[in-house]
C-alpha positions as a printed NumPy array, in Angstrom:
array([[  0.   ,   0.   ,   0.   ],
       [  1.498,   3.319,  -1.106],
       [  1.62 ,   6.331,   1.216],
       [ -1.088,   8.026,  -0.831],
       [ -3.374,   4.992,  -0.624],
       [ -2.683,   4.708,   3.093],
       [ -3.651,   8.35 ,   3.608],
       [ -6.841,   7.853,   1.605],
       [ -7.645,   4.747,   3.652],
       [ -7.142,   6.553,   6.961],
       [ -9.37 ,   9.43 ,   5.867],
       [-12.14 ,   7.026,   4.911],
       [-11.745,   4.882,   8.033],
       [-14.401,   6.638,  10.183],
       [-16.968,   6.137,   7.439],
       [-16.133,   2.436,   7.129],
       [-16.159,   1.892,  10.874],
       [-19.678,   3.323,  10.915],
       [-20.688,   1.095,   7.988],
       [-19.251,  -1.984,   9.727],
       [-21.11 ,  -1.123,  12.913],
       [-24.405,  -0.725,  11.064],
       [-23.991,  -3.888,   8.981],
       [-22.824,  -5.902,  11.983],
       [-25.707,  -4.793,  14.21 ],
       [-28.376,  -5.199,  11.519],
       [-27.064,  -8.524,  10.198],
       [-26.45 ,  -9.851,  13.701],
       [-29.968,  -8.884,  14.759],
       [-31.407, -10.492,  11.622],
       [-29.467, -13.691,  12.384],
       [-30.637, -13.62 ,  15.993],
       [-34.258, -13.348,  14.882],
       [-33.664, -16.095,  12.332],
       [-32.095, -18.463,  14.881],
       [-34.94 , -17.937,  17.362],
       [-37.543, -18.469,  14.639],
       [-35.709, -21.513,  13.323],
       [-35.632, -23.086,  16.762],
       [-39.357, -22.434,  17.165],
       [-40.374, -24.015,  13.838],
       [-38.027, -26.949,  14.465],
       [-39.538, -27.661,  17.883],
       [-43.047, -27.296,  16.456],
       [-42.24 , -29.851,  13.748],
       [-40.743, -32.276,  16.272],
       [-43.823, -32.013,  18.495],
       [-46.235, -32.263,  15.546],
       [-44.462, -34.619,  13.153],
       [-47.626, -35.031,  11.06 ],
       [-46.832, -31.638,   9.553],
       [-44.18 , -33.285,   7.368],
       [-47.038, -34.579,   5.2  ],
       [-47.728, -30.922,   4.331],
       [-44.239, -30.487,   2.865],
       [-45.649, -30.218,  -0.702],
       [-47.825, -27.305,   0.461],
       [-44.81 , -25.619,   2.052],
       [-42.882, -26.185,  -1.155],
       [-45.646, -24.561,  -3.172],
       [-45.501, -21.454,  -0.946],
       [-41.723, -21.246,  -1.333],
       [-41.834, -21.818,  -5.081],
       [-44.665, -19.346,  -5.596],
       [-42.986, -16.591,  -3.563],
       [-39.777, -16.807,  -5.575],
       [-41.573, -17.16 ,  -8.914],
       [-43.634, -13.989,  -8.475],
       [-41.428, -11.846,  -6.226],
       [-37.953, -13.345,  -6.063],
       [-36.792, -14.157,  -9.568],
       [-34.039, -11.53 ,  -9.354],
       [-32.627, -13.052,  -6.147],
       [-33.257, -16.747,  -6.808],
       [-29.535, -17.465,  -7.318],
       [-28.948, -16.894,  -3.602],
       [-25.305, -17.13 ,  -2.534],
       [-24.212, -17.384,  -6.152],
       [-25.706, -13.947,  -6.799],
       [-23.45 , -12.48 ,  -4.106],
       [-20.395, -14.084,  -5.71 ],
       [-21.413, -12.898,  -9.178],
       [-22.046,  -9.336,  -8.035],
       [-18.668,  -9.259,  -6.337],
       [-16.846, -10.456,  -9.449],
       [-18.848,  -8.328, -11.879],
       [-20.862,  -5.597, -10.11 ],
       [-24.002,  -4.642, -12.017],
       [-26.774,  -3.503,  -9.71 ],
       [-27.515,  -3.386,  -6.019],
       [-28.904,  -6.639,  -4.643],
       [-32.613,  -6.112,  -3.886],
       [-33.357,  -5.972,  -0.178],
       [-36.216,  -8.43 ,  -0.743],
       [-33.603, -11.194,  -0.844],
       [-33.483, -11.037,   2.973],
       [-37.186, -11.567,   3.833],
       [-37.693, -14.038,   0.979],
       [-34.85 , -16.341,   1.991],
       [-35.851, -16.015,   5.655],
       [-39.44 , -17.026,   4.933],
       [-38.405, -19.756,   2.49 ],
       [-35.962, -21.306,   4.961],
       [-38.418, -21.237,   7.862],
       [-41.079, -22.903,   5.703],
       [-38.572, -25.518,   4.563],
       [-37.661, -26.385,   8.151],
       [-41.203, -26.138,   9.503],
       [-42.41 , -28.829,   7.111],
       [-39.322, -31.04 ,   7.45 ],
       [-37.084, -30.36 ,   4.466],
       [-33.409, -31.228,   4.826],
       [-31.481, -27.956,   4.652],
       [-29.121, -25.694,   6.561],
       [-29.009, -22.108,   7.733],
       [-25.752, -20.493,   6.591],
       [-27.136, -19.599,   3.157],
       [-29.979, -17.71 ,   4.778],
       [-27.758, -15.711,   7.121],
       [-25.224, -14.928,   4.385],
       [-27.928, -13.806,   1.954],
       [-29.585, -11.641,   4.595],
       [-26.21 , -10.142,   5.462],
       [-25.353,  -9.539,   1.812],
       [-28.701,  -7.944,   1.019],
       [-28.537,  -5.699,   4.093],
       [-24.947,  -4.667,   3.411],
       [-25.501,  -3.815,  -0.255],
       [-28.209,  -1.294,   0.614],
       [-25.469,   1.   ,   1.95 ],
       [-24.231,   1.428,  -1.622],
       [-26.951,   4.017,  -2.222],
       [-26.934,   5.505,   1.262],
       [-23.203,   6.306,   1.186],
       [-23.006,   6.705,  -2.623],
       [-20.277,   4.084,  -3.021],
       [-18.631,   3.079,  -6.291],
       [-18.229,  -0.491,  -7.587],
       [-14.898,  -1.095,  -5.861],
       [-16.367,   0.003,  -2.536],
       [-19.49 ,  -2.032,  -3.199],
       [-17.316,  -5.131,  -3.382],
       [-16.223,  -4.428,   0.166],
       [-19.873,  -4.285,   1.245],
       [-20.505,  -7.756,  -0.17 ],
       [-17.527,  -9.133,   1.746],
       [-18.83 ,  -7.479,   4.903],
       [-22.3  ,  -8.941,   4.409],
       [-20.957, -12.474,   3.945],
       [-18.653, -12.096,   6.948],
       [-21.38 , -10.733,   9.229],
       [-23.91 , -13.375,   8.219],
       [-21.552, -16.313,   8.642],
       [-20.001, -15.124,  11.909],
       [-23.35 , -14.393,  13.522],
       [-25.177, -17.574,  12.577],
       [-22.413, -19.947,  13.746],
       [-20.85 , -17.894,  16.521],
       [-17.404, -18.089,  14.89 ],
       [-16.194, -14.54 ,  14.128],
       [-12.65 , -15.455,  13.057],
       [-13.888, -18.152,  10.668],
       [-16.62 , -15.829,   9.385],
       [-14.12 , -13.09 ,   8.56 ],
       [-11.727, -15.467,   6.827],
       [-14.496, -17.395,   5.039],
       [-15.782, -14.246,   3.321],
       [-12.261, -13.506,   2.064],
       [-11.302, -17.063,   1.167],
       [-14.483, -17.905,  -0.742],
       [-13.59 , -14.938,  -2.986],
       [ -9.857, -15.621,  -2.799],
       [ -9.11 , -15.529,  -6.516],
       [-10.966, -12.288,  -7.094],
       [ -9.26 ,  -9.009,  -6.266],
       [ -9.389,  -8.274,  -2.523],
       [ -7.768,  -5.169,  -1.112],
       [ -6.169,  -4.585,   2.276],
       [ -9.11 ,  -2.514,   3.49 ],
       [-11.48 ,  -5.477,   2.969],
       [ -9.38 ,  -7.702,   5.213],
       [ -9.426,  -5.364,   8.208],
       [-13.093,  -4.478,   7.831],
       [-14.128,  -8.115,   7.413],
       [-12.766,  -8.91 ,  10.878],
       [-14.353,  -5.811,  12.382],
       [-17.85 ,  -6.51 ,  11.028],
       [-17.613, -10.2  ,  11.974],
       [-17.029,  -9.328,  15.616],
       [-19.742,  -6.668,  15.653],
       [-22.238,  -9.205,  14.251],
       [-21.041, -11.894,  16.66 ],
       [-21.396,  -9.683,  19.731],
       [-24.795,  -8.494,  18.496],
       [-26.053, -12.076,  18.608],
       [-24.467, -12.427,  22.034],
       [-26.302,  -9.265,  23.127],
       [-29.603, -10.863,  22.126],
       [-28.612, -13.853,  24.315],
       [-28.79 , -16.381,  21.503],
       [-26.967, -19.609,  22.325],
       [-24.949, -21.577,  19.793],
       [-24.42 , -25.339,  19.892],
       [-21.259, -26.392,  21.728],
       [-19.168, -29.441,  20.882],
       [-16.472, -31.143,  22.91 ],
       [-13.423, -33.222,  22.011],
       [-12.219, -34.44 ,  25.427],
       [ -9.312, -36.653,  24.318],
       [ -6.573, -35.631,  21.874],
       [ -4.061, -38.363,  20.961],
       [ -0.362, -37.783,  20.326],
       [  0.802, -36.647,  16.911],
       [  2.26 , -39.999,  15.838],
       [  2.943, -41.222,  12.308],
       [ -0.012, -43.62 ,  12.498],
       [ -2.388, -40.864,  13.594],
       [ -1.171, -38.586,  10.804],
       [ -1.813, -41.355,   8.268],
       [ -5.296, -41.923,   9.709],
       [ -5.958, -38.179,   9.495],
       [ -4.874, -38.156,   5.846],
       [ -7.325, -40.978,   5.152],
       [-10.143, -39.077,   6.866],
       [ -9.253, -35.99 ,   4.836],
       [ -9.42 , -37.911,   1.567],
       [-12.755, -39.521,   2.442],
       [-14.121, -36.155,   3.583],
       [-13.092, -34.658,   0.247],
       [-14.899, -37.439,  -1.605],
       [-17.991, -36.877,   0.553],
       [-17.833, -33.137,  -0.243],
       [-17.531, -33.899,  -3.955],
       [-20.542, -36.224,  -3.777],
       [-22.551, -33.619,  -1.862],
       [-21.82 , -30.865,  -4.39 ],
       [-22.47 , -33.017,  -7.443],
       [-25.664, -34.44 ,  -5.935],
       [-27.087, -30.992,  -5.191],
       [-26.243, -29.731,  -8.696],
       [-27.653, -32.92 , -10.263],
       [-31.054, -32.606,  -8.609],
       [-31.235, -28.895,  -9.336],
       [-30.508, -29.497, -13.024],
       [-32.949, -32.422, -13.212],
       [-35.828, -30.453, -11.713],
       [-35.207, -27.358, -13.848],
       [-35.003, -29.35 , -17.084],
       [-38.05 , -31.535, -16.554],
       [-40.457, -29.241, -14.652],
       [-40.829, -25.957, -16.513],
       [-43.161, -24.264, -14.017],
       [-40.839, -23.394, -11.068],
       [-43.457, -23.395,  -8.239],
       [-44.299, -26.99 ,  -9.15 ],
       [-40.749, -28.234,  -8.531],
       [-40.813, -28.04 ,  -4.709],
       [-44.373, -29.411,  -4.735],
       [-43.298, -32.604,  -6.505],
       [-40.097, -32.671,  -4.483],
       [-42.155, -32.204,  -1.326],
       [-44.341, -35.197,  -2.138],
       [-41.295, -37.441,  -2.542],
       [-39.642, -36.087,   0.606],
       [-42.802, -36.394,   2.711],
       [-43.227, -40.041,   1.709],
       [-39.558, -40.805,   2.362],
       [-39.204, -38.889,   5.63 ],
       [-42.595, -39.48 ,   7.26 ],
       [-43.643, -42.64 ,   5.475],
       [-40.395, -44.554,   5.893],
       [-39.236, -43.062,   9.18 ],
       [-36.244, -41.007,   8.029],
       [-37.085, -38.059,  10.287],
       [-33.506, -37.86 ,  11.601],
       [-32.523, -36.479,   8.194],
       [-35.042, -33.634,   8.183],
       [-34.166, -30.091,   9.215],
       [-30.686, -29.196,  10.441],
       [-30.023, -32.48 ,  12.196],
       [-28.117, -30.837,  15.062],
       [-29.092, -33.531,  17.638],
       [-27.633, -36.176,  15.315],
       [-24.445, -34.132,  14.937],
       [-24.069, -33.789,  18.715],
       [-24.682, -37.511,  19.244],
       [-22.083, -38.372,  16.594],
       [-19.367, -37.116,  18.954],
       [-20.101, -39.898,  21.433],
       [-21.98 , -42.683,  19.609],
       [-20.865, -44.321,  16.328],
       [-23.21 , -43.687,  13.426],
       [-24.277, -46.169,  10.799],
       [-21.963, -46.148,   7.783],
       [-24.778, -44.985,   5.5  ],
       [-26.06 , -42.035,   7.572],
       [-23.828, -39.506,   5.819],
       [-24.912, -40.824,   2.408],
       [-28.598, -40.442,   3.245],
       [-28.062, -36.877,   4.464],
       [-26.341, -36.07 ,   1.165],
       [-29.288, -37.544,  -0.72 ],
       [-31.989, -35.784,   1.296],
       [-30.265, -32.394,   1.339],
       [-29.347, -32.474,  -2.333],
       [-32.907, -33.398,  -3.238],
       [-34.416, -30.75 ,  -0.935],
       [-32.313, -27.879,  -2.262],
       [-32.401, -29.133,  -5.841],
       [-36.201, -29.157,  -5.755],
       [-36.233, -25.46 ,  -4.873],
       [-36.572, -25.388,  -1.086],
       [-34.485, -22.787,   0.724],
       [-31.76 , -22.949,   3.352],
       [-28.028, -23.439,   3.468],
       [-25.689, -26.303,   2.765],
       [-23.167, -25.856,   5.568],
       [-24.982, -27.423,   8.535],
       [-25.891, -30.465,   6.392],
       [-22.194, -30.603,   5.485],
       [-21.421, -30.628,   9.226],
       [-23.899, -33.5  ,   9.57 ],
       [-22.271, -35.411,   6.713],
       [-18.764, -34.897,   8.072],
       [-19.564, -35.635,  11.707],
       [-21.497, -38.826,  10.943],
       [-18.808, -39.966,   8.493],
       [-16.088, -39.46 ,  11.1  ],
       [-18.246, -41.088,  13.763],
       [-18.83 , -44.159,  11.59 ],
       [-15.092, -44.416,  10.864],
       [-14.438, -44.71 ,  14.611],
       [-15.356, -48.395,  14.309],
       [-12.345, -49.039,  12.057],
       [ -9.909, -46.201,  12.834],
       [ -8.303, -46.329,  16.312],
       [ -8.703, -42.672,  17.193],
       [-11.161, -41.027,  19.647],
       [-14.671, -40.839,  18.214],
       [-15.134, -37.17 ,  19.155],
       [-11.932, -36.235,  17.34 ],
       [-12.96 , -38.167,  14.222],
       [-16.407, -36.548,  14.235],
       [-14.861, -33.101,  14.731],
       [-12.35 , -33.588,  11.931],
       [-15.053, -34.748,   9.525],
       [-17.307, -31.903,  10.673],
       [-15.001, -29.217,   9.242],
       [-13.114, -31.219,   6.585],
       [-16.2  , -31.951,   4.467],
       [-17.118, -28.27 ,   4.712],
       [-13.591, -27.371,   3.568],
       [-13.84 , -29.58 ,   0.504],
       [-17.288, -28.372,  -0.525],
       [-16.504, -24.647,  -0.232],
       [-12.785, -24.598,  -1.178],
       [-12.006, -22.785,   2.094],
       [ -9.454, -24.87 ,   4.06 ],
       [ -8.07 , -21.946,   6.071],
       [-11.471, -20.735,   7.275],
       [-12.506, -24.298,   8.113],
       [ -9.312, -24.918,  10.084],
       [ -9.911, -21.735,  12.068],
       [-13.55 , -22.692,  12.562],
       [-12.527, -26.094,  13.891],
       [-10.266, -24.46 ,  16.473],
       [-12.961, -21.929,  17.429],
       [-15.474, -24.731,  17.974],
       [-13.261, -27.479,  19.417],
       [-10.253, -25.641,  20.865],
       [ -6.621, -25.3  ,  19.851],
       [ -5.54 , -28.822,  20.891],
       [ -6.882, -30.742,  17.847],
       [ -5.761, -27.948,  15.493],
       [ -2.994, -29.862,  13.707],
       [ -5.286, -32.815,  12.925],
       [ -7.99 , -30.436,  11.702],
       [ -5.553, -28.481,   9.52 ],
       [ -4.206, -31.633,   7.858],
       [ -7.681, -33.036,   7.157],
       [ -9.089, -29.732,   5.858],
       [ -6.162, -29.275,   3.475],
       [ -6.367, -32.833,   2.148],
       [-10.162, -32.603,   1.794],
       [ -9.742, -29.357,  -0.14 ],
       [ -7.473, -31.022,  -2.689],
       [ -9.472, -34.259,  -2.978],
       [-12.958, -32.759,  -3.392],
       [-12.89 , -31.973,  -7.102],
       [-12.947, -28.659,  -8.913],
       [-16.641, -27.84 ,  -8.428],
       [-18.032, -27.008,  -4.997],
       [-21.462, -26.08 ,  -3.693],
       [-21.201, -22.545,  -5.103],
       [-21.241, -22.721,  -8.909],
       [-20.202, -19.077,  -9.277],
       [-17.138, -19.418,  -7.06 ],
       [-13.854, -18.911,  -8.903],
       [-11.419, -21.769,  -8.252],
       [ -7.828, -21.265,  -9.401],
       [ -4.38 , -21.757,  -7.934],
       [ -2.701, -25.089,  -7.2  ],
       [ -5.927, -27.031,  -6.931],
       [ -7.25 , -25.701, -10.234],
       [ -3.979, -26.534, -12.01 ],
       [ -3.972, -30.016, -10.488],
       [ -7.424, -30.874, -11.821],
       [ -6.814, -29.211, -15.18 ],
       [ -3.623, -31.185, -15.705],
       [ -4.521, -34.63 , -14.477],
       [ -8.324, -34.877, -14.667]])
């Protein structure tokens, strides 16, 4: 940074501190409201499990709302990535209420989806509104998008460091300036403490036993990383497959989640697969102490890919946590390492592979599980990143660098 650029940055700093404060408070409050609402609809569904049979109706409401009012924001997270790479017009604020309503309906009626996409889209939509308020140009608008992603992610998971780094790393091969890095951390912590102010509790996980860093344990960790990468690849390809299949064969968009809802209702309620509906947080928590069946992670991939591909709303990250934790838990029956450590490694490694963000996922693992398992987490996240293929859950994400060259050359 030249002295002239540094001077310009310092002069603009008060304005950006104010913007970070506003985005962090508004996005954090939106996430707090979302988390409370999500918990309410989840508990209602658990106590009234017959409501899963109404999943086609919920799908029709979601599909109809986006068809008539949300066509311009239907791309979700991909729209944020596209607007960052090639800014065209301010993201409509309606993205926030539409994705909030769509996600709550999806979870109320039992669809298999996550929550990160909702928080990130709300954060992005809120942040981009400041383009007009502060009369920002396209380069400054890019910073707003980073801030929105950072605030949304940090607030919904309670991981400010990971949220700040995730927003930068997911856009790693686009141009990111020094100002964005500092402000991303600032807004992440403002959003995080805003959720804390509203007294919203995040799920806590525990890895009580950490083995020594022996050659055998490193080899086992490499194996887990590879398998987590393959699981991430399968998750991404499955989600894209169902989305493409529905869009090609059902031309009227509101009908896609209706048909998808019928299939899901029969599978979940009719055949007793309720553990795969919603976020699946109780299953994730249990995976840290009780071995899962070897096929649990595969079924979660199937149900989540089908749910999102059919047009229901929500995120992919918590289902990725489910996939990784249950995969690691199941591997505890054949790999002689503590079950909680295996579940924790899988938890973040599958996420790393699916989003191409190994640094953010390593940091997230240490924020959630402590510093002690950090080396195992870092190894697994890096290996999963390289073994998960060239296409992740975000189609519009730019993937270059060593991984891109590896797949271009050999695959």
